[in-house]
XYZ file of N, CA and C in Angstrom:
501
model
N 203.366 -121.173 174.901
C 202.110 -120.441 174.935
C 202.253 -119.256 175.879
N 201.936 -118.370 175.409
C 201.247 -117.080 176.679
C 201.135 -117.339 177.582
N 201.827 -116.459 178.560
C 201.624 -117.093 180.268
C 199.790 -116.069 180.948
N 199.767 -115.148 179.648
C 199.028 -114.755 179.739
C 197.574 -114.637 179.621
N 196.992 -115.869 178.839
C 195.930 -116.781 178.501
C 195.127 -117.534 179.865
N 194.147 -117.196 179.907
C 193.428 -118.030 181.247
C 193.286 -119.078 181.160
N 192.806 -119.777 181.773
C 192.660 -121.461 181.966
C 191.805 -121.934 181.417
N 190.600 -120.905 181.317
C 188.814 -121.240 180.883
C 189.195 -121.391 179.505
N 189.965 -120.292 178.593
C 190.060 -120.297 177.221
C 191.005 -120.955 176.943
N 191.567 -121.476 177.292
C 192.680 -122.485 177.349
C 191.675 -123.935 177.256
N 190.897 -124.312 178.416
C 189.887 -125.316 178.508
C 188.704 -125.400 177.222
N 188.658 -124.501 176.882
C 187.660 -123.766 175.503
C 188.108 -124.528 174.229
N 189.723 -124.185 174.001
C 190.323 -124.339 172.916
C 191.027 -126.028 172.978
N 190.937 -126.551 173.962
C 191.491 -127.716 173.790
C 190.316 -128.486 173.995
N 189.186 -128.437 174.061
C 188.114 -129.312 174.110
C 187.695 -129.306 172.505
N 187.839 -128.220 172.129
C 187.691 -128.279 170.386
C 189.098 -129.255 169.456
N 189.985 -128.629 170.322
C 191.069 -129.343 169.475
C 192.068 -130.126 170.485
N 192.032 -131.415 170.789
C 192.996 -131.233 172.415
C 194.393 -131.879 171.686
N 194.986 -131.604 170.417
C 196.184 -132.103 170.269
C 196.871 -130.761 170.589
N 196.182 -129.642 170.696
C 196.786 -128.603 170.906
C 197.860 -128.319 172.192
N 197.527 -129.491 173.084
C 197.900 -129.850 174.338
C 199.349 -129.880 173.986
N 200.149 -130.754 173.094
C 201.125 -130.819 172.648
C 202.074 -129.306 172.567
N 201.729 -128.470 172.641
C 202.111 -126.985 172.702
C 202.214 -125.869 173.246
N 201.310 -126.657 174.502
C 201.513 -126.301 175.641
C 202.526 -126.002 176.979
N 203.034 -125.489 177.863
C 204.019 -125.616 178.754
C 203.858 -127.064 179.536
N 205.220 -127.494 180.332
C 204.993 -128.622 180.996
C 203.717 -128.508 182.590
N 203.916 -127.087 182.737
C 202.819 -126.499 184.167
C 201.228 -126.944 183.764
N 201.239 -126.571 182.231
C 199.984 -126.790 181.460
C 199.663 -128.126 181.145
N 200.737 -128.662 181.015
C 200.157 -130.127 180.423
C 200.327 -131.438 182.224
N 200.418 -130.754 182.798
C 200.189 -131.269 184.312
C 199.160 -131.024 184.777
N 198.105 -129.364 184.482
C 196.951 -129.151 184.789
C 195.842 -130.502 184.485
N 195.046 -130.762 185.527
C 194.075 -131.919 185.277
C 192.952 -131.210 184.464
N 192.445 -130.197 184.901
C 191.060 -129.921 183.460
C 191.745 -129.433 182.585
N 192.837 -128.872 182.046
C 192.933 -128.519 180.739
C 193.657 -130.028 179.915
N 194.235 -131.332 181.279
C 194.319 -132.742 180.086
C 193.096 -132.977 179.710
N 191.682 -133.258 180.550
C 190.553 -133.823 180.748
C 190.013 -132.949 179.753
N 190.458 -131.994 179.502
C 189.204 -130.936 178.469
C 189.767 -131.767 176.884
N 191.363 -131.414 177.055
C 191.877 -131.760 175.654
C 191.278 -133.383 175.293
N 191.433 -134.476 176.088
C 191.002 -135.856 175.729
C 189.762 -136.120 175.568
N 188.805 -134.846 175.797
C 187.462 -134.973 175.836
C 187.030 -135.467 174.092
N 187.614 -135.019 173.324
C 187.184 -135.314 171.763
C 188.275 -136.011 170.970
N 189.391 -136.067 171.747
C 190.456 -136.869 171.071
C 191.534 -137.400 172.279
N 191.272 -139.162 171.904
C 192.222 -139.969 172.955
C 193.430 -139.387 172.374
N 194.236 -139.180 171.055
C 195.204 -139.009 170.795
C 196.296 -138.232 171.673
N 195.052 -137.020 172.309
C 195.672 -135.706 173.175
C 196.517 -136.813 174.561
N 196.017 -137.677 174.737
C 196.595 -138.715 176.165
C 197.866 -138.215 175.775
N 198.579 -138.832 174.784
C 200.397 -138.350 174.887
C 200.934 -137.251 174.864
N 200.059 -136.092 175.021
C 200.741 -134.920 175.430
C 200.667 -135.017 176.821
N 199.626 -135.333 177.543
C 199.383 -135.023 178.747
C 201.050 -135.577 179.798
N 200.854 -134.681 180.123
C 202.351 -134.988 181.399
C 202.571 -136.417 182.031
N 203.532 -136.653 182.197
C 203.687 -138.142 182.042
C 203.246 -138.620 183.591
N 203.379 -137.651 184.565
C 203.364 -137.750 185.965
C 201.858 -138.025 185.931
N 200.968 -137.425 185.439
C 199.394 -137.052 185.521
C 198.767 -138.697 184.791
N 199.636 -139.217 183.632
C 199.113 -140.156 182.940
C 199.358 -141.127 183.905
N 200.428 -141.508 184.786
C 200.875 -142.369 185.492
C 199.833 -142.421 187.103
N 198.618 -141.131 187.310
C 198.056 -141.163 188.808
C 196.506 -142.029 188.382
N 196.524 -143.529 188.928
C 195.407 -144.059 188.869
C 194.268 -143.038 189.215
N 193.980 -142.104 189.749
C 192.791 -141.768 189.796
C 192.266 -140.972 188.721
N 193.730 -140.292 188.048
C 193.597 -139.182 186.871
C 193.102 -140.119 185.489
N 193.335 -141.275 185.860
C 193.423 -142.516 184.756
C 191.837 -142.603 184.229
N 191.449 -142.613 185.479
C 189.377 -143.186 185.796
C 188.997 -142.185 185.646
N 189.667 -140.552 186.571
C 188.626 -139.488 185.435
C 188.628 -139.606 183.699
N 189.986 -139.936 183.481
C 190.047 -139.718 181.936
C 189.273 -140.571 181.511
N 189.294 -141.461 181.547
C 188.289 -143.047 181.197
C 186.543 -142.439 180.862
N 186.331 -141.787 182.143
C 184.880 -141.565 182.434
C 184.392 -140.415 181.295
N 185.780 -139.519 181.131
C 185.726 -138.525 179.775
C 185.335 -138.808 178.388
N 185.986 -139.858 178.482
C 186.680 -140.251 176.924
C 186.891 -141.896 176.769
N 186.076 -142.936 176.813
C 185.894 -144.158 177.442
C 187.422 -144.972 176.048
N 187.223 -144.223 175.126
C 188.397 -144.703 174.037
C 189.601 -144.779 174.519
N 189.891 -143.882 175.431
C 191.442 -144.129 175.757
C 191.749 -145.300 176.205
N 191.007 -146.601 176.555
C 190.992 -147.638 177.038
C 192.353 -148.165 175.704
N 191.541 -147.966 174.283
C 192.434 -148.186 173.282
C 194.354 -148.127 173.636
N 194.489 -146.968 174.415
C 195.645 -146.671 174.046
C 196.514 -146.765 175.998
N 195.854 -147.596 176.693
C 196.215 -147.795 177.944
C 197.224 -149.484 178.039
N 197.530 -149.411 179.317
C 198.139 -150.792 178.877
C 197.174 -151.870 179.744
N 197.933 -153.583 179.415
C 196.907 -154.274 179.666
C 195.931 -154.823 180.858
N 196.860 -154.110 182.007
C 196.443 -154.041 183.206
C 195.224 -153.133 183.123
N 195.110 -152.541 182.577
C 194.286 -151.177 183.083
C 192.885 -152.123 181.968
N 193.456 -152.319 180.381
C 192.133 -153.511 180.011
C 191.315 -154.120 180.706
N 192.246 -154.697 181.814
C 191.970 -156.116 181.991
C 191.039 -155.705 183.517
N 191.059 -154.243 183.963
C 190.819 -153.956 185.385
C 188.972 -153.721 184.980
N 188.300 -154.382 185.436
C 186.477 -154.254 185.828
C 186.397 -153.152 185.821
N 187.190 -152.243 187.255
C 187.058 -150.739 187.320
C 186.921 -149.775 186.172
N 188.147 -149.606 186.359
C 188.573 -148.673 184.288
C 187.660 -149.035 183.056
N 187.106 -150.669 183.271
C 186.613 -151.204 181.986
C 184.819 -151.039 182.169
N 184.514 -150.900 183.703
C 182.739 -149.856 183.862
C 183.229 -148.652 183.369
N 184.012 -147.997 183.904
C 184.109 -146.382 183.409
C 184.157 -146.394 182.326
N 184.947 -147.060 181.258
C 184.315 -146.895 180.066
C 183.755 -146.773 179.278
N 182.946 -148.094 179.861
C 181.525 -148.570 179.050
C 180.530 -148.088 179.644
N 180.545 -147.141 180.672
C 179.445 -146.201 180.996
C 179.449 -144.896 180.640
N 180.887 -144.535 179.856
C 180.977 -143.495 179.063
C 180.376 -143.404 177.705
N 180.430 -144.820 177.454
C 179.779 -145.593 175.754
C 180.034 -146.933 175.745
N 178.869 -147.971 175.603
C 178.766 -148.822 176.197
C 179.505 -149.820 174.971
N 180.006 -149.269 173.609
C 180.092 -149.967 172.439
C 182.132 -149.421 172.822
N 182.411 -149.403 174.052
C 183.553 -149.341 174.475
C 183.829 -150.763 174.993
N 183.253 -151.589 174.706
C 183.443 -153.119 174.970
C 184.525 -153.543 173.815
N 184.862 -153.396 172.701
C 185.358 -153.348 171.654
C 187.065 -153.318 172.084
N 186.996 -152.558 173.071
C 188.349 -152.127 173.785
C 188.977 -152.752 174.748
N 188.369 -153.747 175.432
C 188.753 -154.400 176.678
C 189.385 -155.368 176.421
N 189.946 -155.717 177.200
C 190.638 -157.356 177.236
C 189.500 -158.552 177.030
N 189.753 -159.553 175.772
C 188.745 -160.684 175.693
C 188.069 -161.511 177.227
N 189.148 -161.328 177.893
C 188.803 -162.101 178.968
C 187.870 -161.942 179.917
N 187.661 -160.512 179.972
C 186.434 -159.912 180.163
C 185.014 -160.006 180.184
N 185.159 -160.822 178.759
C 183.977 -161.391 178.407
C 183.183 -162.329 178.942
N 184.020 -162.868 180.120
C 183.241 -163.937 181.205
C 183.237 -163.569 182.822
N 183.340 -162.361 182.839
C 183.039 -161.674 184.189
C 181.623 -161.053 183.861
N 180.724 -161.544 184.963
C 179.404 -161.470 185.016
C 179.189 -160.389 184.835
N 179.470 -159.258 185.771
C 178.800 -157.827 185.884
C 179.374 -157.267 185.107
N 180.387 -157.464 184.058
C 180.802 -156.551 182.808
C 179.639 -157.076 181.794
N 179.609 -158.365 181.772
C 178.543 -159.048 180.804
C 177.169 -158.874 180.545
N 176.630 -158.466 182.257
C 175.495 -157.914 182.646
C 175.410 -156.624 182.121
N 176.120 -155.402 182.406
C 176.097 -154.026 182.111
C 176.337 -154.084 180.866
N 176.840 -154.603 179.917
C 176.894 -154.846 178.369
C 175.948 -155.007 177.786
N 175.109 -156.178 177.962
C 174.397 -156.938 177.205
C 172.706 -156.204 177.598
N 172.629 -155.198 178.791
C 171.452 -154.557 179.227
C 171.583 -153.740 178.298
N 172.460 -152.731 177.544
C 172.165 -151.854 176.327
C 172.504 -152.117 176.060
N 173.322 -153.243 174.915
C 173.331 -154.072 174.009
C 173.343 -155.694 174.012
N 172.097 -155.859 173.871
C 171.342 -157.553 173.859
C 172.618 -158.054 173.005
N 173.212 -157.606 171.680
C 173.535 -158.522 170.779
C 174.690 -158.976 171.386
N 175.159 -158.375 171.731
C 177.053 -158.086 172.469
C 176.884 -159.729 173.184
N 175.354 -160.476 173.480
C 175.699 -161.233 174.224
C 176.562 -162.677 173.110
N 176.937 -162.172 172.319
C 177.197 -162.974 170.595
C 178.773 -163.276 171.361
N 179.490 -162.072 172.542
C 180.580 -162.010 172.786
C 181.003 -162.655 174.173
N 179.814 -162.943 174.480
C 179.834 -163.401 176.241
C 180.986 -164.741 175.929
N 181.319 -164.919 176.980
C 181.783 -166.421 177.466
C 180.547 -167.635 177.083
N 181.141 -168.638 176.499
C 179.968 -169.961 176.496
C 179.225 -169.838 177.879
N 179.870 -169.760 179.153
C 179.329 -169.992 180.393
C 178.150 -169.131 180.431
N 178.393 -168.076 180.057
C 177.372 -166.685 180.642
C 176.479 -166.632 179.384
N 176.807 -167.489 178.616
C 175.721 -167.083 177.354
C 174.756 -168.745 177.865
N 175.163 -169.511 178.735
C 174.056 -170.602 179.228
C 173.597 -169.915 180.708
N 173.514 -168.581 181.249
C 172.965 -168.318 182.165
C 171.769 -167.691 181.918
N 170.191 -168.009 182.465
C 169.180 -167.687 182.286
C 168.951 -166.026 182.784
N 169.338 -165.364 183.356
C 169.283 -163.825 184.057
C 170.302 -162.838 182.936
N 171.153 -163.996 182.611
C 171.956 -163.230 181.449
C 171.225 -162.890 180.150
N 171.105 -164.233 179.354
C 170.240 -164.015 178.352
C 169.302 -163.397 178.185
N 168.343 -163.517 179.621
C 166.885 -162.320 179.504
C 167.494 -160.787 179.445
N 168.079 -160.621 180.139
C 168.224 -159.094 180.129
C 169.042 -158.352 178.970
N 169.357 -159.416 177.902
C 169.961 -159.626 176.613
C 168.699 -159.359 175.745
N 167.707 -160.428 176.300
C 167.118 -160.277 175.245
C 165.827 -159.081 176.067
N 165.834 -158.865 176.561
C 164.931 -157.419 177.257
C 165.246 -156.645 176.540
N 166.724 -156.291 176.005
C 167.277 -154.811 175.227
C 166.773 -155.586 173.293
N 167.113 -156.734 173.098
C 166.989 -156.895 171.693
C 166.697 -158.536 171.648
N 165.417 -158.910 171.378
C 165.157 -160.138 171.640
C 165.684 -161.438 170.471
N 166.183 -160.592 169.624
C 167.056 -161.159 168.204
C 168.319 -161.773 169.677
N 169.310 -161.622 170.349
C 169.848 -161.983 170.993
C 169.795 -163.548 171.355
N 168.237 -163.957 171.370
C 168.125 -165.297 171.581
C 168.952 -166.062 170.796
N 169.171 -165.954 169.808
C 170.217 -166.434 168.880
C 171.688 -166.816 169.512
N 172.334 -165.682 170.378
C 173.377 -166.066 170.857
C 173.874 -167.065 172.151
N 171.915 -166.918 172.676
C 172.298 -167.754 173.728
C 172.689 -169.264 173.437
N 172.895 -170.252 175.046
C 173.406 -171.320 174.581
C 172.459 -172.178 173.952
N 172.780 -173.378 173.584
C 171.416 -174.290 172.610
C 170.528 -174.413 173.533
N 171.211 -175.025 174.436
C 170.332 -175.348 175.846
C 169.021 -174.079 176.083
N 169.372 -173.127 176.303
C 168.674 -171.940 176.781
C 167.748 -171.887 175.471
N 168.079 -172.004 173.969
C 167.509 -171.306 173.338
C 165.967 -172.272 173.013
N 166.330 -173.602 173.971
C 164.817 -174.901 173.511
C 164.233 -174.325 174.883
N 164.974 -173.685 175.739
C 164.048 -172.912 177.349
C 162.782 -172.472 177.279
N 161.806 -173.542 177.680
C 160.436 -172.944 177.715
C 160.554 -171.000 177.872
N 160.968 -170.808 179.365
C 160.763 -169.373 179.662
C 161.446 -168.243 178.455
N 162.359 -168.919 178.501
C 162.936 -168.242 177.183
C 162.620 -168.137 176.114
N 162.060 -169.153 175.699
C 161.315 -168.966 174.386
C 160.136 -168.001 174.589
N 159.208 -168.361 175.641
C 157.899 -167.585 175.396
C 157.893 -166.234 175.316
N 159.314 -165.886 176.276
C 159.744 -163.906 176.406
C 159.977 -163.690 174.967
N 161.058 -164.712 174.117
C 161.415 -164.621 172.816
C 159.789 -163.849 172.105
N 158.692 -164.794 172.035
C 157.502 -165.047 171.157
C 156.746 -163.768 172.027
N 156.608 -163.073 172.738
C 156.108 -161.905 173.391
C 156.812 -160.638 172.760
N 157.730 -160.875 172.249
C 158.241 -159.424 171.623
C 158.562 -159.627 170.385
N 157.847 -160.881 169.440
C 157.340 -160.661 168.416
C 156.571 -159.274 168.095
């Protein structure tokens, strides 16, 4: 590329297209906003980005917070990390899809899930789908959710009556 091209239109053109990254110089594909611009609309752009930049945990969590999909294409440590796996799902919360299963029984991923999406609690752990603070705030976002909780919970006086209130 042109050594002569600015950074802004450079940042311009890879937020529209960021495989373009791939065609870039190695100075360029080390720059942090012109990776972060390119991954903004396509995780794919991640494997251009400089290998040094893909490898700095912090460059990892901006990208995450960009583009919550790249979770897809990370390895399983980084799945399996709470950290990386909020940044995601606070980028788009239907980035649950992406995480490590195991996940599914750590409370405060379960919690921040199931508050904008009740149904997701279909995915909880047995344990967390028999917790009463879980299920409500499951069924606060979508009261169809009652369904996923445990049997136990779902004969729950309190639970039921929140159920029959948002009839």
């Amino acid at each position: 590329a042109p050594k002569f091209i600015n950074t802004e239109i450079l940042q311009f053109v890879l937020s529209e297209d960021g495989s373009l990254l791939n065609y870039l110089e190695p100075s360029q594909k080390s720059n942090e906003t012109l990776a972060l611009a390119a991954i903004k609309n396509s995780a794919k752009a991640w494997h251009y980005i400089h290998p040094e930049l893909r490898e700095s945990s912090s460059f990892i969590l901006k990208a995450i917070k960009v583009n919550g999909r790249l979770l897809s294409l990370l390895n399983s440590n980084i799945k399996n990390d709470p950290g990386y796996v909020l940044a995601a799902l606070s980028q788009d919360v239907k980035n649950y899809t992406l995480m490590n299963k195991e996940l599914w029984s750590n409370q405060k991923i379960v919690r921040f899930i199931v508050k904008k999406d009740g149904l997701a609690l279909r995915l909880a752990s047995e344990n967390l789908r028999n917790q009463k603070p879980i299920v409500q705030l499951a069924m606060q976002q979508n009261p169809l959710s009652i369904n996923f909780a445990s049997e136990e919970l779902q004969k729950d006086d309190d639970i039921r009556k929140n159920a029959k209130f948002t009839d």
